[in-house]
Amino acid sequence: MNNNVPQRRTSLKDLARELGVSIATVSRALRNSPEIGAEMQKRVKDLAKKLNYRPNPFAQSLRKEAPKVIGVVVPNLVTHYYAAVLDGIEDEARRAGYSIISANSHERFEDEAHAIDNFIGMHVEGIIACLAQSTTDYRHFEEIADMRIPLVFFGRTCLADKFSSVTANGDEAAQMATQHLIDTGSRHIAFLGGPNHLDMVRRRKHGYLEALRENHLPIDREMVVCDKIDYDVALKNTEELLRHPNRPDAIIAFNDIITFAAFTAIKNSKLRIPEDVALIGFTDDVHAAYVTPRMSAIVDQSHEMGVTACKLLLMNIHGDKKVYKKIVPQQLVIRDTSAKKQ
């Protein structure tokens, strides 16, 4: 046995798993909460001693010196959208005297659950989160609800009855964008989306389909491609659509990663934008304005989403337990990639 291999720190989750109880129960038992019986408190403390459980020293420092800390977990910190949301959260938190700790889930459930576990161990006062695309198991968020830790979702959400959320009007925006494509001559419009289990994907796809229905255009299921949010995957999917015998004459793309993959695929195929294939993407305005041709875009008010999410969280921290559903409207910005010359 290699004694030089560092041992992993025992966590609250480890204790909870060993005892077959929730993290909330373990946390309360270690704090001598009257909600936990004496026998369970003893079991928890005995196991903590046996497994050499130590509270996170950083968390202790936070509690003693700077207790007003909010944890934020996002799927991809390097995109403009999430960076702008985080900027809004930080601005509002700073005004209220709070600090921010952010974590990147890299669109992976395991990283997201680990970040939430870390935030619990740090005893943050609240959490703001956007689901990773691979998250379909919400038990780590159910534990947050059991522990009564304030949490607000933005963008991609779950457990709507338990937590407040801030979302965009993606259904209305997608319907407006699809209608614009129809009004400017497109008739065979494709939708490139992310995983179908994400509520954000379902909302945007619904708006696209509603526009087709209202205009009595046939819905071609081969033109609705919902897959992993990944540049290479989206590039491949767009290339396959463009090779289709009845290829699309326009594309609605779910987010910035998928939008610019579609843009590249159309260019690589030597097709003209928008004459051969028009394109509108849900993406940030900064990058959309600086490609050629300039991108028509459905733009989030991402900074405002961050501000709104933080405001809701602070209300929860300060005792307001109502579940709120806030919508921050998106804006359709028409440029060169969508309007066909008729």
XYZ file of C-alpha atoms in Angstrom:
342
model
C 0.000 0.000 0.000
C 1.318 3.450 -0.923
C 1.112 5.575 2.212
C 2.047 8.639 0.195
C -1.297 8.666 -1.641
C -3.385 11.492 -0.156
C -6.681 10.418 1.391
C -9.869 12.078 0.207
C -11.526 14.277 2.820
C -14.665 12.739 4.301
C -17.681 14.840 3.290
C -21.184 15.317 4.624
C -22.369 13.264 1.654
C -20.111 10.366 2.698
C -21.608 10.370 6.207
C -25.144 10.589 4.830
C -24.569 7.712 2.415
C -23.099 5.493 5.153
C -26.041 6.141 7.491
C -28.726 6.015 4.827
C -30.022 9.489 5.633
C -30.024 12.858 3.871
C -27.203 15.401 3.961
C -29.669 17.698 5.700
C -30.052 15.227 8.584
C -26.286 14.859 8.978
C -25.722 18.617 8.891
C -28.389 19.270 11.506
C -27.148 16.470 13.755
C -23.617 17.885 13.743
C -25.059 21.276 14.689
C -27.050 19.733 17.594
C -30.320 20.764 15.981
C -33.388 19.994 18.151
C -35.040 18.672 14.962
C -32.782 15.587 15.178
C -33.263 13.034 17.950
C -30.516 12.235 20.457
C -29.992 8.720 19.098
C -29.474 9.937 15.509
C -27.193 12.733 16.686
C -25.040 10.146 18.478
C -24.906 7.873 15.403
C -23.861 10.770 13.187
C -21.200 12.056 15.577
C -19.798 8.572 16.218
C -19.455 7.937 12.490
C -17.938 11.387 11.936
C -15.309 10.594 14.553
C -14.665 7.123 13.119
C -14.198 8.468 9.570
C -12.169 11.453 10.793
C -14.672 13.960 9.430
C -13.451 17.540 9.691
C -15.505 20.607 8.811
C -14.112 22.512 5.858
C -11.644 25.065 7.331
C -12.528 27.482 4.548
C -16.178 27.203 5.574
C -15.220 27.935 9.194
C -13.337 31.017 8.037
C -16.349 32.127 6.022
C -18.655 31.752 9.003
C -16.331 33.731 11.313
C -15.087 36.467 9.030
C -17.186 36.840 5.865
C -20.406 34.847 6.157
C -22.261 36.610 3.341
C -21.249 34.315 0.476
C -23.330 33.046 -2.468
C -22.373 30.012 -4.567
C -23.021 30.052 -8.325
C -22.758 27.020 -10.619
C -22.920 27.439 -14.401
C -22.515 24.949 -17.277
C -19.789 26.779 -19.207
C -17.942 29.786 -17.820
C -16.112 30.588 -21.063
C -19.251 31.543 -23.030
C -20.316 35.165 -23.151
C -23.838 34.347 -21.936
C -22.785 32.728 -18.665
C -20.023 35.268 -18.087
C -22.571 38.079 -18.493
C -25.084 36.388 -16.158
C -22.335 35.942 -13.572
C -21.399 39.610 -13.981
C -24.991 40.580 -13.212
C -25.061 38.325 -10.153
C -21.800 39.813 -8.882
C -23.015 43.391 -9.387
C -26.209 42.802 -7.413
C -24.468 40.735 -4.724
C -21.824 43.411 -4.222
C -24.498 46.075 -3.740
C -26.011 43.919 -0.996
C -22.662 43.215 0.690
C -22.263 39.617 -0.508
C -19.356 37.832 -2.175
C -19.574 35.232 -4.953
C -17.927 31.830 -5.364
C -18.456 30.366 -8.849
C -18.095 26.798 -10.137
C -18.077 25.446 -13.696
C -19.982 22.174 -14.217
C -18.547 21.768 -17.751
C -22.054 20.560 -18.721
C -21.483 17.417 -16.588
C -23.881 16.152 -13.907
C -21.024 14.829 -11.763
C -19.247 18.197 -11.679
C -22.497 19.984 -10.918
C -23.337 17.650 -8.011
C -19.776 18.014 -6.685
C -20.031 21.815 -6.827
C -23.319 21.739 -4.911
C -21.769 19.421 -2.321
C -18.839 21.830 -1.934
C -21.171 24.780 -1.489
C -23.044 22.898 1.242
C -19.734 22.183 2.970
C -18.760 25.840 2.719
C -22.053 26.870 4.355
C -22.844 29.429 1.663
C -25.949 31.459 2.403
C -27.555 30.641 -0.928
C -26.980 29.124 -4.371
C -27.766 30.230 -7.935
C -27.607 27.474 -10.563
C -28.156 26.640 -14.218
C -28.496 22.923 -14.985
C -25.786 21.034 -16.845
C -27.081 19.511 -20.066
C -26.493 15.960 -18.755
C -28.450 16.473 -15.518
C -31.599 14.355 -15.318
C -31.237 13.310 -11.665
C -32.232 16.138 -9.344
C -31.553 14.530 -5.964
C -28.756 16.949 -5.102
C -31.216 19.815 -5.504
C -33.887 17.978 -3.527
C -31.341 17.768 -0.685
C -30.906 21.547 -0.933
C -34.658 21.928 -0.508
C -34.622 19.546 2.481
C -31.835 21.588 4.074
C -33.766 24.797 3.438
C -30.785 26.376 1.698
C -32.034 29.224 -0.528
C -31.576 28.412 -4.222
C -32.647 30.093 -7.468
C -32.344 28.645 -10.974
C -31.738 30.623 -14.132
C -31.955 29.576 -17.774
C -32.338 25.820 -17.363
C -34.486 24.834 -14.427
C -36.054 21.932 -12.530
C -38.227 21.257 -9.444
C -40.438 24.221 -10.329
C -42.594 23.792 -7.235
C -39.616 24.098 -4.873
C -37.383 26.844 -6.281
C -37.726 30.283 -7.823
C -36.386 30.738 -11.332
C -35.431 33.331 -13.917
C -35.895 32.345 -17.548
C -36.212 34.017 -20.919
C -39.292 33.999 -23.155
C -37.602 31.501 -25.463
C -40.862 30.184 -26.886
C -42.065 33.629 -27.958
C -38.620 34.606 -29.252
C -38.273 31.427 -31.326
C -41.760 31.936 -32.738
C -40.918 35.533 -33.694
C -37.644 34.454 -35.322
C -39.312 31.652 -37.279
C -42.069 34.032 -38.395
C -39.429 36.485 -39.611
C -37.806 33.723 -41.686
C -41.187 32.809 -43.171
C -42.027 36.446 -43.900
C -38.745 36.876 -45.771
C -39.192 33.842 -48.006
C -38.008 30.727 -46.137
C -40.329 27.713 -46.264
C -38.286 24.700 -45.131
C -36.896 25.728 -41.763
C -34.778 23.478 -39.531
C -34.341 23.657 -35.769
C -30.996 22.736 -34.220
C -31.441 22.236 -30.470
C -29.853 20.767 -27.375
C -31.013 17.749 -25.308
C -34.798 17.374 -25.256
C -34.997 16.966 -21.480
C -33.900 20.580 -20.919
C -36.843 22.899 -20.366
C -35.041 25.658 -22.279
C -34.825 23.427 -25.370
C -38.486 22.463 -25.111
C -39.590 26.102 -24.867
C -37.597 27.233 -27.892
C -38.616 24.236 -29.987
C -42.266 24.831 -29.077
C -42.121 28.400 -30.384
C -40.549 27.255 -33.646
C -43.215 24.591 -34.155
C -46.027 27.017 -33.315
C -44.867 29.379 -36.049
C -44.888 26.549 -38.603
C -48.385 25.500 -37.518
C -49.769 29.039 -37.623
C -48.459 29.441 -41.171
C -49.778 26.022 -42.249
C -46.291 24.812 -43.130
C -45.599 21.070 -42.875
C -43.485 19.907 -39.934
C -40.635 17.724 -41.180
C -39.320 15.771 -38.194
C -36.016 15.232 -39.999
C -35.503 18.979 -39.789
C -35.780 18.990 -35.969
C -32.393 17.889 -34.598
C -31.957 17.987 -30.815
C -28.594 16.655 -29.689
C -25.660 17.325 -27.377
C -24.608 20.947 -26.908
C -21.193 20.584 -28.503
C -19.571 22.427 -31.394
C -18.368 19.334 -33.275
C -21.683 17.524 -32.808
C -23.606 20.565 -34.073
C -21.218 20.963 -37.009
C -21.783 17.319 -38.032
C -25.559 17.606 -37.619
C -25.682 20.750 -39.755
C -23.569 19.123 -42.473
C -25.993 16.191 -42.550
C -28.970 18.548 -42.838
C -27.299 20.369 -45.727
C -26.704 17.053 -47.557
C -30.362 16.084 -47.174
C -32.210 15.751 -50.522
C -34.707 18.313 -49.252
C -32.208 20.481 -47.407
C -33.428 23.371 -45.257
C -33.522 26.878 -46.648
C -33.237 28.325 -43.127
C -32.033 27.265 -39.670
C -32.948 28.325 -36.133
C -30.059 27.469 -33.778
C -30.507 26.886 -30.031
C -27.477 28.699 -28.572
C -24.174 30.340 -29.456
C -22.184 27.097 -29.711
C -24.709 25.535 -32.076
C -25.240 28.795 -33.978
C -21.592 29.251 -34.915
C -21.200 25.559 -35.735
C -24.128 25.907 -38.166
C -22.645 29.116 -39.569
C -19.331 27.339 -40.236
C -21.009 24.293 -41.786
C -23.003 26.451 -44.210
C -19.873 28.372 -45.200
C -17.864 25.152 -45.631
C -20.598 23.783 -47.899
C -20.101 26.759 -50.252
C -23.709 27.788 -49.721
C -24.667 31.453 -49.507
C -26.091 33.022 -46.370
C -28.948 33.960 -46.490
C -29.718 33.337 -50.185
C -29.320 29.541 -49.964
C -29.673 29.029 -46.206
C -30.823 31.756 -43.837
C -29.720 31.560 -40.208
C -30.873 32.967 -36.877
C -29.243 31.916 -33.615
C -29.849 32.341 -29.926
C -26.514 33.986 -29.236
C -24.866 37.052 -27.743
C -24.924 40.310 -29.649
C -21.191 40.952 -29.299
C -20.045 38.053 -31.490
C -23.070 38.151 -33.805
C -22.238 41.659 -35.022
C -18.642 40.843 -35.990
C -18.989 37.924 -38.396
C -19.573 38.231 -42.142
C -22.386 38.290 -43.018
C -23.536 39.834 -39.748
C -25.638 37.434 -37.713
C -29.327 37.857 -37.013
C -29.675 36.887 -33.381
C -32.094 36.268 -30.555
C -30.294 38.047 -27.747
C -30.631 37.466 -24.025
C -30.563 40.297 -21.534
C -28.079 38.117 -19.709
C -26.750 40.711 -17.275
C -30.327 41.503 -16.255
C -30.990 37.766 -15.772
C -28.094 37.639 -13.323
C -29.301 40.706 -11.451
C -32.845 39.306 -11.237
C -31.673 35.861 -10.069
C -29.565 37.436 -7.335
C -32.418 39.677 -6.208
C -34.707 36.637 -5.871
C -32.047 34.754 -3.932
C -31.499 37.651 -1.532
C -35.254 37.849 -0.941
C -35.209 34.140 -0.081
C -32.171 34.527 2.197
C -33.960 37.332 4.028
C -37.037 35.226 4.706
C -39.317 35.401 1.643
C -40.161 31.731 0.968
C -42.511 32.343 -1.958
C -41.579 30.590 -5.216
C -41.245 33.199 -7.979
C -41.150 32.738 -11.763
C -39.532 35.727 -13.460
C -39.178 36.153 -17.224
C -36.548 38.429 -18.765
C -37.552 39.035 -22.416
C -35.199 38.289 -25.275
C -34.698 40.629 -28.234
C -34.729 39.695 -31.917
C -31.979 41.609 -33.727
C -32.264 41.391 -37.519
C -29.069 41.668 -39.543
C -27.766 40.038 -42.735
C -28.035 36.270 -42.220
C -31.822 35.948 -42.213
C -33.578 38.138 -44.773
C -33.588 36.619 -48.237
C -33.617 39.019 -51.191
C -37.045 38.558 -52.775
